[in-house]
Coordinates of C-alpha atoms in Angstrom, one line a residue:
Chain A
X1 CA -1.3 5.7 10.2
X2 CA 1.5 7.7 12.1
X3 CA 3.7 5.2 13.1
X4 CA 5.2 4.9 17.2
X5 CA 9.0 4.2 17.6
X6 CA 9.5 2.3 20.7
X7 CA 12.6 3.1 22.3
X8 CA 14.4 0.7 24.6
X9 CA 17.6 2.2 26.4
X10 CA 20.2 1.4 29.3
X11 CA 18.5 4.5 30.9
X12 CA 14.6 4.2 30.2
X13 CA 12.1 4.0 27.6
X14 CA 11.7 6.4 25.4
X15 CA 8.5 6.8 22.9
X16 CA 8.8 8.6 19.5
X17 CA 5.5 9.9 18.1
X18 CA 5.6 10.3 14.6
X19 CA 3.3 12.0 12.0
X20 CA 1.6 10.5 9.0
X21 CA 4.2 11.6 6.5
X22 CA 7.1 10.4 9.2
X23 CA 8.9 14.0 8.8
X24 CA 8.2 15.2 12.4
X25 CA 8.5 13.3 15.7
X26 CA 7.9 14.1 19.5
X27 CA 9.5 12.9 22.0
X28 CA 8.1 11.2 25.5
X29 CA 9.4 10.0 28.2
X30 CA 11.7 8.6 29.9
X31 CA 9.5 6.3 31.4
X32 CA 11.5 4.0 33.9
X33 CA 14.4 6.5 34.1
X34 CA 17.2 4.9 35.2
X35 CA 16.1 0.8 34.2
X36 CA 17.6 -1.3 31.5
X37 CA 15.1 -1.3 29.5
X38 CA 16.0 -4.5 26.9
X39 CA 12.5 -4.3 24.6
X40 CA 9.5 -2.4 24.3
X41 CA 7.0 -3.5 22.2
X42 CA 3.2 -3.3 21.4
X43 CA 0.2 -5.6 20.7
X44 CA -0.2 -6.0 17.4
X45 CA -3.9 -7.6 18.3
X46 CA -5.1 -4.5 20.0
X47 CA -2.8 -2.1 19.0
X48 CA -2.5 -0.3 22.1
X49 CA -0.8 -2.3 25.0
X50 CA 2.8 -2.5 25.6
X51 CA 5.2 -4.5 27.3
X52 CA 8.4 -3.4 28.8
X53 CA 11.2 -5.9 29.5
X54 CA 12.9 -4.2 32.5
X55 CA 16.0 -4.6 35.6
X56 CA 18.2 -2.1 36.9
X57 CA 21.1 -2.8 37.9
X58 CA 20.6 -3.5 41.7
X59 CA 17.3 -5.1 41.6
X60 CA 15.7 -7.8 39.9
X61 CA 13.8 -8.1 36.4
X62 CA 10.2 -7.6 35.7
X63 CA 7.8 -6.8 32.8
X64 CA 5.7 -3.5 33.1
X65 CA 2.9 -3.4 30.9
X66 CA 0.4 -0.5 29.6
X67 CA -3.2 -1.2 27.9
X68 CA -3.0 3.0 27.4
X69 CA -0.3 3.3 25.0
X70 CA 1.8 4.3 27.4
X71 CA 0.3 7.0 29.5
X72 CA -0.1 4.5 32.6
X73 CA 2.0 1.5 33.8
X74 CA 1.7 -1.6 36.2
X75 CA 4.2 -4.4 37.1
X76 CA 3.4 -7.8 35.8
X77 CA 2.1 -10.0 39.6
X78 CA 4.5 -13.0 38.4
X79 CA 7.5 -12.0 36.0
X80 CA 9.2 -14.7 34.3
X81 CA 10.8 -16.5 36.9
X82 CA 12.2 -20.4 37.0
X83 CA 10.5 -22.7 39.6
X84 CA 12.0 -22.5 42.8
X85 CA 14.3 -25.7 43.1
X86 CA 14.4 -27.4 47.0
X87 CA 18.0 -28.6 48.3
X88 CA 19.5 -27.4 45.4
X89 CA 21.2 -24.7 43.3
X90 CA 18.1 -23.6 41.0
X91 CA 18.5 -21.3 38.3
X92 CA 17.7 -17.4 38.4
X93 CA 16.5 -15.1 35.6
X94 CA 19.1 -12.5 35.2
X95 CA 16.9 -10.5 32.7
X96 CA 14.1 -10.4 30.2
X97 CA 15.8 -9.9 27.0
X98 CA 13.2 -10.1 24.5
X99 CA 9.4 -10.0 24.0
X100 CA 7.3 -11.9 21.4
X101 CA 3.5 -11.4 21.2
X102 CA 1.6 -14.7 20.2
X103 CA 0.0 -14.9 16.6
X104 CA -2.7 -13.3 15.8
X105 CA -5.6 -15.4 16.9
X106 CA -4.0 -16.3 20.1
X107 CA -5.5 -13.0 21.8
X108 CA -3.5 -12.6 25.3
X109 CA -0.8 -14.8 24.2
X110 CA 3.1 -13.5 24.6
X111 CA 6.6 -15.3 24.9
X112 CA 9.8 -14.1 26.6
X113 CA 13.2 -15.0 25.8
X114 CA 16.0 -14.3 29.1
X115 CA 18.9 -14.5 30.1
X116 CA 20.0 -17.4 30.9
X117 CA 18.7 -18.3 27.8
X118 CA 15.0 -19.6 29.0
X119 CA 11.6 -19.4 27.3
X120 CA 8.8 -17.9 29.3
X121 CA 4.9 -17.9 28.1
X122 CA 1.9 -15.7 29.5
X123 CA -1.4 -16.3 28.5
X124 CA -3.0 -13.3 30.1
X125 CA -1.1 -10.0 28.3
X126 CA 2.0 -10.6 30.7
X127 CA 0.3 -9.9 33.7
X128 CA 1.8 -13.8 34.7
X129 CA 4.5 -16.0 33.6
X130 CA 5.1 -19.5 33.5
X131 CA 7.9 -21.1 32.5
X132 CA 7.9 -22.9 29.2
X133 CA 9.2 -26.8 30.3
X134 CA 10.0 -28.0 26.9
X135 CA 12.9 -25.9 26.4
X136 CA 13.9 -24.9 30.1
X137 CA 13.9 -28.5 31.2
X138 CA 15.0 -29.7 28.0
X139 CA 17.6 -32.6 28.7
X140 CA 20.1 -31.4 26.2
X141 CA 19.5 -27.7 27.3
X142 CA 22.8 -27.5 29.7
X143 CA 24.8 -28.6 26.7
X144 CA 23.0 -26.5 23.8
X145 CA 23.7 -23.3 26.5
X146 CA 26.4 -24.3 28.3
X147 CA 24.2 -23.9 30.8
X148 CA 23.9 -20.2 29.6
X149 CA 27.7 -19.9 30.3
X150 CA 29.0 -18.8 26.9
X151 CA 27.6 -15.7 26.0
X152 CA 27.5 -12.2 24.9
X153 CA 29.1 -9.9 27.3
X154 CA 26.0 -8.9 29.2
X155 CA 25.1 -13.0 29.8
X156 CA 23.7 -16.0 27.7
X157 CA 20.5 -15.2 26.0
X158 CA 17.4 -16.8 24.2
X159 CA 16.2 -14.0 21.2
X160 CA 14.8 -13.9 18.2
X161 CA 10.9 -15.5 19.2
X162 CA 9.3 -16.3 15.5
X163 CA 6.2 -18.1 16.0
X164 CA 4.6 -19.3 12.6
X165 CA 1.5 -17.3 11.8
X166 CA 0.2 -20.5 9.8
X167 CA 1.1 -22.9 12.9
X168 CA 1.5 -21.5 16.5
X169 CA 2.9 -24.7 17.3
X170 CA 5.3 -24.2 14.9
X171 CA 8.1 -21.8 17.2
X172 CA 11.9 -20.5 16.2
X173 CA 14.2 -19.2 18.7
X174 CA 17.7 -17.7 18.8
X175 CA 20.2 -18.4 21.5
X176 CA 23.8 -16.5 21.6
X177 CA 25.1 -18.8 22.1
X178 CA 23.8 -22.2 21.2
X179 CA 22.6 -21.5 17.6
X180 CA 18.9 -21.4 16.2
X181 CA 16.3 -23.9 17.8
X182 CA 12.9 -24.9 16.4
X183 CA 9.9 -26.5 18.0
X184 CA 6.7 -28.2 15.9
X185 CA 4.7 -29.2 18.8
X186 CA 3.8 -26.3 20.9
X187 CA 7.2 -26.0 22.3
X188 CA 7.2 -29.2 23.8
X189 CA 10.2 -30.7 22.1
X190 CA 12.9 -28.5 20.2
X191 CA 15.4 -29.5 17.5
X192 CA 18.7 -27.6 16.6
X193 CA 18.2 -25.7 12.9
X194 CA 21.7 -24.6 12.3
X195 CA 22.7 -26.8 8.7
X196 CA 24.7 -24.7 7.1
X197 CA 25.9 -21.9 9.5
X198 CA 29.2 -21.1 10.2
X199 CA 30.5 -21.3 14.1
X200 CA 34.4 -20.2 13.3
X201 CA 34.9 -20.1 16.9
X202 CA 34.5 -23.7 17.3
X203 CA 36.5 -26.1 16.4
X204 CA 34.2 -28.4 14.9
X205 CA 34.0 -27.6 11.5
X206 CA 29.7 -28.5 11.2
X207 CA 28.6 -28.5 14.7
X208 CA 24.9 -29.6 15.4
X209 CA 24.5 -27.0 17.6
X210 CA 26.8 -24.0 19.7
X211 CA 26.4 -21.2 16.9
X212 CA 25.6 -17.7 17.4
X213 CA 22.5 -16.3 15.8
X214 CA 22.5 -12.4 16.5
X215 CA 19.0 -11.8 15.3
X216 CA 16.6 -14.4 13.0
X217 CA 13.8 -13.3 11.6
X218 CA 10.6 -15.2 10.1
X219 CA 8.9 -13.3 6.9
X220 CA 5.8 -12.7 8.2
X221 CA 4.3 -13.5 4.3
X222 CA 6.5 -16.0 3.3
X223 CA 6.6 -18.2 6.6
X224 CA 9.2 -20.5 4.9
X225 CA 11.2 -18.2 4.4
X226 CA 13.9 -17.6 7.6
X227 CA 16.7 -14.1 7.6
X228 CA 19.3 -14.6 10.2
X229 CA 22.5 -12.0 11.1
X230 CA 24.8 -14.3 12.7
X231 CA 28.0 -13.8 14.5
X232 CA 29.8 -15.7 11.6
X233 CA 27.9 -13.7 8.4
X234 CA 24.3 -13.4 6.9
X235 CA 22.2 -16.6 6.2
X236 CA 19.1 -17.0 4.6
X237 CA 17.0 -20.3 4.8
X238 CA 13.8 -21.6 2.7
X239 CA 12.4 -24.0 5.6
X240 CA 11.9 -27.2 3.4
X241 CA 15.3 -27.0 2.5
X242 CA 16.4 -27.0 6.0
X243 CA 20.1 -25.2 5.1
X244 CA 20.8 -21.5 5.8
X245 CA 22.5 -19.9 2.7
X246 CA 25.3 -17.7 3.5
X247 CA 24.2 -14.6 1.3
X248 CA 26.6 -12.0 3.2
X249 CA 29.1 -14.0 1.3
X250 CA 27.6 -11.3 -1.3
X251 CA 28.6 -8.4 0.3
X252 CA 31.8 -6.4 -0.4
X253 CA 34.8 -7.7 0.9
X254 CA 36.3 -4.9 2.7
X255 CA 32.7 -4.1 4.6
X256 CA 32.0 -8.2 5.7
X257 CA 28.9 -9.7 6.8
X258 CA 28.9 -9.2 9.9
X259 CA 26.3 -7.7 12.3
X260 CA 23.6 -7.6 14.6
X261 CA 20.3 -6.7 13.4
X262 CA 18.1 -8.0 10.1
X263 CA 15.5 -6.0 8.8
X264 CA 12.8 -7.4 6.6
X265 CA 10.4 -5.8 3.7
X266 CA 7.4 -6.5 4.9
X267 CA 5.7 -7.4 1.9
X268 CA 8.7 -8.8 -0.1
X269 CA 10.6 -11.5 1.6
X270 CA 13.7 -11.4 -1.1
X271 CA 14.3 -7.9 0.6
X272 CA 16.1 -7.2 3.6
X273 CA 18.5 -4.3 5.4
X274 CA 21.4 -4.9 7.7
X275 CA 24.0 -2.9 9.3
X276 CA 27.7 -4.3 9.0
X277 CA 30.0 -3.8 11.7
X278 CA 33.9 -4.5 12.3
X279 CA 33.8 -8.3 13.0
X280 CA 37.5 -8.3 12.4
X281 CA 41.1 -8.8 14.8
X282 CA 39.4 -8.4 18.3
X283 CA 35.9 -7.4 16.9
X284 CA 35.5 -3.4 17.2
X285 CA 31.5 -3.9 16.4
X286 CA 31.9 -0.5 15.6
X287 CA 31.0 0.4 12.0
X288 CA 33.7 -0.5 9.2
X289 CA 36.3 2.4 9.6
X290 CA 33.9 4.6 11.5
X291 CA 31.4 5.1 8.0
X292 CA 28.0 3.7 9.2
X293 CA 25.9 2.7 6.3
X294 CA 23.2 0.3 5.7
X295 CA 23.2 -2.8 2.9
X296 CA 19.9 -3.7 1.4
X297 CA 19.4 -6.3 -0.8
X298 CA 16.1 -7.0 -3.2
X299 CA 17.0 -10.6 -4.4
X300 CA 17.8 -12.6 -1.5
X301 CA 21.1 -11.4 -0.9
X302 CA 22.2 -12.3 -4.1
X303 CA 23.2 -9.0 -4.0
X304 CA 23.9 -5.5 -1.8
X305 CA 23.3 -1.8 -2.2
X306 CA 25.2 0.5 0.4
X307 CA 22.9 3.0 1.6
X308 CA 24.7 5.8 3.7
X309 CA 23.2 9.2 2.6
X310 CA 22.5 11.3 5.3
X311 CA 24.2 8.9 7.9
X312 CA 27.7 10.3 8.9
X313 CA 30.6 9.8 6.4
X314 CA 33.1 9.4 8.9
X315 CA 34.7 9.1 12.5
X316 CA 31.2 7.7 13.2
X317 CA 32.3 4.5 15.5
X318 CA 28.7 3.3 17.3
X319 CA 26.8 0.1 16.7
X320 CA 23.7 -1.0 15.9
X321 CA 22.3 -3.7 18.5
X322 CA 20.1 -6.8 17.5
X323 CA 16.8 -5.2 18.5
X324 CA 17.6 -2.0 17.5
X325 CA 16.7 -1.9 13.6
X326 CA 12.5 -1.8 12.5
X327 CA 10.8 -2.1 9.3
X328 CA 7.0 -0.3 9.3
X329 CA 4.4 -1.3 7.3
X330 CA 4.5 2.2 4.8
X331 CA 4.8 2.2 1.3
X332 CA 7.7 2.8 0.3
X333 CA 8.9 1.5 4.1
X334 CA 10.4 3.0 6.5
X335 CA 12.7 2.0 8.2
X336 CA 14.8 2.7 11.6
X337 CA 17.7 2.0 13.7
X338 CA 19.4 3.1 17.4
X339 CA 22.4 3.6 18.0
X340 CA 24.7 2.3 21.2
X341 CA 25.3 6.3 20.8
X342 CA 21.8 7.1 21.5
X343 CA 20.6 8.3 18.1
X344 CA 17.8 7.5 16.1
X345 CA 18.1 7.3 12.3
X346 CA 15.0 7.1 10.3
X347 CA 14.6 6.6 6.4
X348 CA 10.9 6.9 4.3
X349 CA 12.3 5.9 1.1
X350 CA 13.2 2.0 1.9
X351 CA 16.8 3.1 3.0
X352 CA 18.4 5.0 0.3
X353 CA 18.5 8.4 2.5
X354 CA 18.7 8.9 6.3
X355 CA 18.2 11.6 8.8
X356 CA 18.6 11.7 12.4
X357 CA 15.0 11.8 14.4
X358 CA 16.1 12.1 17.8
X359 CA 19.4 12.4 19.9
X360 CA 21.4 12.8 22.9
X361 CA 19.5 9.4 23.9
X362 CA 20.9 6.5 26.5
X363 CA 22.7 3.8 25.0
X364 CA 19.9 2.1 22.9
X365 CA 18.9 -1.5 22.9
X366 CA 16.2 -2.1 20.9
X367 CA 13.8 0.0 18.5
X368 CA 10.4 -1.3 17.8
X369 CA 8.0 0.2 15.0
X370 CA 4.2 0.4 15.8
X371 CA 0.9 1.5 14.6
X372 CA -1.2 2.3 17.2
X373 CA -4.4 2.6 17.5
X374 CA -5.8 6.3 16.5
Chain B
X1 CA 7.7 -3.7 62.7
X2 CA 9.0 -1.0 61.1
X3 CA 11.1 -1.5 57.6
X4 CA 13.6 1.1 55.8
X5 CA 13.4 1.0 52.3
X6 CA 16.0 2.4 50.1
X7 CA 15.5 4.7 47.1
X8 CA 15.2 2.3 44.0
X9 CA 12.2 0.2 46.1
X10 CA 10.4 3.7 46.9
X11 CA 8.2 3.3 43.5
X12 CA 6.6 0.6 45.5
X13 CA 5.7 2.0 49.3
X14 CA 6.0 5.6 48.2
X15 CA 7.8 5.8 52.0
X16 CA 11.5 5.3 53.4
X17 CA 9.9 3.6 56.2
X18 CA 6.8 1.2 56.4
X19 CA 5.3 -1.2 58.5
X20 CA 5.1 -5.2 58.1
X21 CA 4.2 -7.9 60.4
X22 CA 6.0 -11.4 60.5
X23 CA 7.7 -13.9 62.9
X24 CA 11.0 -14.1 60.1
X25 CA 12.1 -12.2 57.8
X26 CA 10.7 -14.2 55.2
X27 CA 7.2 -13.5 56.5
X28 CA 7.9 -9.9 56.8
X29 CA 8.8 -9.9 53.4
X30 CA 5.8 -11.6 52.5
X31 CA 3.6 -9.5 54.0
X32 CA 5.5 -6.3 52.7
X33 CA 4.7 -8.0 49.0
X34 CA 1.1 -7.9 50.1
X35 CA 1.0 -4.7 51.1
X36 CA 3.0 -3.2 48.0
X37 CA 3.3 -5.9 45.0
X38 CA 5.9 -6.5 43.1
X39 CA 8.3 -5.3 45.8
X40 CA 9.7 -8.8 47.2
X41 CA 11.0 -9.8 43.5
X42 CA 12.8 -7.3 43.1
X43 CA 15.3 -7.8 45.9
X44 CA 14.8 -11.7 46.3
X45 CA 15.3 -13.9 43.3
X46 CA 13.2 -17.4 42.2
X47 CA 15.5 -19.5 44.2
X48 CA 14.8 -17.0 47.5
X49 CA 18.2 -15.7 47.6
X50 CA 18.8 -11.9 48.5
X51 CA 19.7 -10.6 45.3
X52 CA 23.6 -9.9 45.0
X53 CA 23.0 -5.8 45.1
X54 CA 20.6 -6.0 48.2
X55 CA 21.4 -6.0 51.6
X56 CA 19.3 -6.5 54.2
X57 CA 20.1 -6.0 58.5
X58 CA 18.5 -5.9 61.6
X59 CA 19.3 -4.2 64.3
X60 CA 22.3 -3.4 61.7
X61 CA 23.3 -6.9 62.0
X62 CA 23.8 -7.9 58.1
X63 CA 21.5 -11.3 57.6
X64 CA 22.5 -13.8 54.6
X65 CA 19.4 -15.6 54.8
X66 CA 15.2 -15.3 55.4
X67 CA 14.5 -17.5 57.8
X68 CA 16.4 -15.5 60.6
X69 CA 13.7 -15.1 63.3
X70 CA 12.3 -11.4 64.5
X71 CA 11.1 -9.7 67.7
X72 CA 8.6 -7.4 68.3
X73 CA 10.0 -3.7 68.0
X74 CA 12.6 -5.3 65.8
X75 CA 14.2 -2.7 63.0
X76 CA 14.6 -4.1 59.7
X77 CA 16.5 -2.3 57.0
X78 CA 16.9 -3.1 53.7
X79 CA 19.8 -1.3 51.8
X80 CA 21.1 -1.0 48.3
X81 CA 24.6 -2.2 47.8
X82 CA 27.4 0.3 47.1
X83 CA 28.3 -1.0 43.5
X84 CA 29.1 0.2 40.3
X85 CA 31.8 3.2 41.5

């Protein structure tokens, strides 16, 4: 199936057509020109709509949706938006940062993560929002956030939606910062899941809660088995357990493990791709000495292979952002990242060899892999 | 009453100028969401706040808030802040 790239930039959105054997790709758009366009991403129960997490920089957010594939748009008539709060200072969504669709048998169903970092739930393809109570009224909410004060540069946000595909009760979510929370009941009531993760910048030596999660991700196979980047070094978890492992502590000295996005095989859950950056003095998170390359591991980070063929070999000083690296479903995989240089890199042989498949892009936030519908 | 809309909300009324009907602004802006959808959100957050890159006058008299009342033959103008260099 030719897979769809789903381009997210600080200009637009941007959709990359590929062809079965992934060699050739088209380019279309932008659509949106000129929006910050924070995630694209499509069904997976129809295989042709799309949602569009969108702002520009004067007016306020929305989510535009497409049941085309992207040859027509229309707004969402309620974007995620807190309930208005009388004689008082309520809280305002600054922007939608990341979309989740429900699992599989909840047809319709789609969460949004924002900034502050608030949980938002439509039921109807994200034509309306509603806010989700259980974590945006959450009584210790102010002081997991800091009231979605301490954040990355462009605001506090909740990421990284994992919803269990054996228990959609059973949610994950990210929040940088604040660390990595989890809900069993329908998002009704939310613990912190952060035993074992560093948070250098706090000085606590095993706080509760307050890390920084950069992306987590849930094996879609292997639901007990959690993959998180963090600000502080690559953890993996086996849910019963209930401890993130710090496998980056794997990877070679000089390169760290730190990073935005994770990648995961999607058939094997011991295999995974990141892409290191310079977490050190006052954190470049450019790649280490300008040489991008990739690190995959195929036993649970117990070790690292450096992929960098085809990537530059030096003076090569971008960054890969948290939803800007995708894993399709091919076999062997394929896999791609964006650059904050507005490249596209793409790789059919699981990572070992890389070429560039589009350039002269915005900034890029987030890539998303698809397979449409034919 | 007539309403001057500034590029980035043209998506919506396809005009620079349109008509809406309301006693305050908030009604005018109510009735301009009607009439285009999506459009009030935009510019006015959750908490019904004019969003910090918005401005909106009449009779070029800059208003902070939307329950400032309106005349008949009233001009409203809603501009785009000058931000970002």
């Amino acid at each position: 199936m030719p897979p769809l790239l789903l381009i997210g930039t600080r200009k637009g959105v941007f959709l990359l057509r590929g062809d079965a054997d992934r060699a050739s790709w088209s380019l279309d758009g932008p659509h949106f020109l000129g929006h910050l366009a924070y995630h694209v991403v499509l069904d997976p129960r129809d295989r042709r709509s799309l949602l569009v997490a969108a702002k520009t920089g004067h007016l306020g957010p929305t989510v535009f949706g497409s049941s085309d594939l992207g040859k027509s748009w229309t707004e969402a008539s309620r974007p995620p938006a807190f309930e208005k709060l009388e004689g008082g200072k309520g809280r305002v969504v600054d922007h939608v940062f990341w979309l989740e669709p429900g699992a599989a048998e909840e047809r319709g169903v789609w969460y949004a993560g924002t900034s502050p970092p608030a949980l938002f739930r439509s039921e109807d393809g994200g034509d309306t929002w509603s806010p989700v109570s259980g974590w945006n009224d959450h009584p210790m909410w102010s002081t997991w956030t800091e009231a979605g004060a301490d954040g990355t540069p462009d605001g506090s946000i909740l990421h990284s939606i994992n919803v269990d595909p054996r228990d959609t009760s059973h949610v994950y979510v990210g929040v940088s910062g604040g660390g990595v929370f989890e809900s069993t009941d329908g998002c009704r009531s939310w613990a912190p899941l952060n035993a074992g993760c560093a948070a250098d910048f706090d000085p606590e030596p095993n706080p509760e809660f307050g890390h920084d999660p950069h992306c987590v991700r849930l094996h879609p196979l292997a639901p007990d088995v959690l993959w998180q980047q963090n600000h502080c070094g690559i953890y993996r978890m086996h849910r019963p357990e209930g401890v993130w492992q710090r496998v980056g502590d794997n990877m070679p000295r000089d390169v760290g493990d730190i990073g935005f996005p994770v990648g995961l095989h999607p058939r094997d859950p011991d295999s995974a791709w990141v892409f290191p950056m310079d977490g050190t003095d006052v954190w470049p998170r450019t790649s280490p000495d300008g040489r991008p390359a990739v690190y995959r591991t195929r036993d649970a980070g117990r070790s690292w292979e450096r992929h960098d063929r085809g990537l530059p070999r030096e003076n090569a000083w971008w960054t890969v952002l948290r939803q800007s690296m995708a894993v399709d479903a091919g076999d062997p995989v394929g896999i791609y990242f964006g650059t904050t240089t507005g490249q596209v890199w793409g790789s059919r042989d699981e990572g070992e060899s890389w070429r560039s498949v589009a350039e002269n892009l915005p900034h890029i936030y987030s890539v998303e892999v698809a397979e449409p519908e034919a | 009453m007539k309403v001057s809309i500034p590029t980035p909300l043209r998506s919506y009324t396809g005009a620079a100028q349109v008509e809406a009907c309301g006693a305050t602004v908030a009604e005018v802006l109510a009735d301009l969401d009607r009439r285009y959808p999506g459009i009030r959100f935009r510019m006015i957050d959750e908490q019904d706040d004019i969003r910090p890159h918005v401005k909106i006058f009449i009779n070029r008299e800059r208003i902070a808030a939307l329950d400032v009342a309106l005349e008949p033959g009233d001009e409203v103008q809603i501009l785009q802040a000058l931000s970002g260099g």
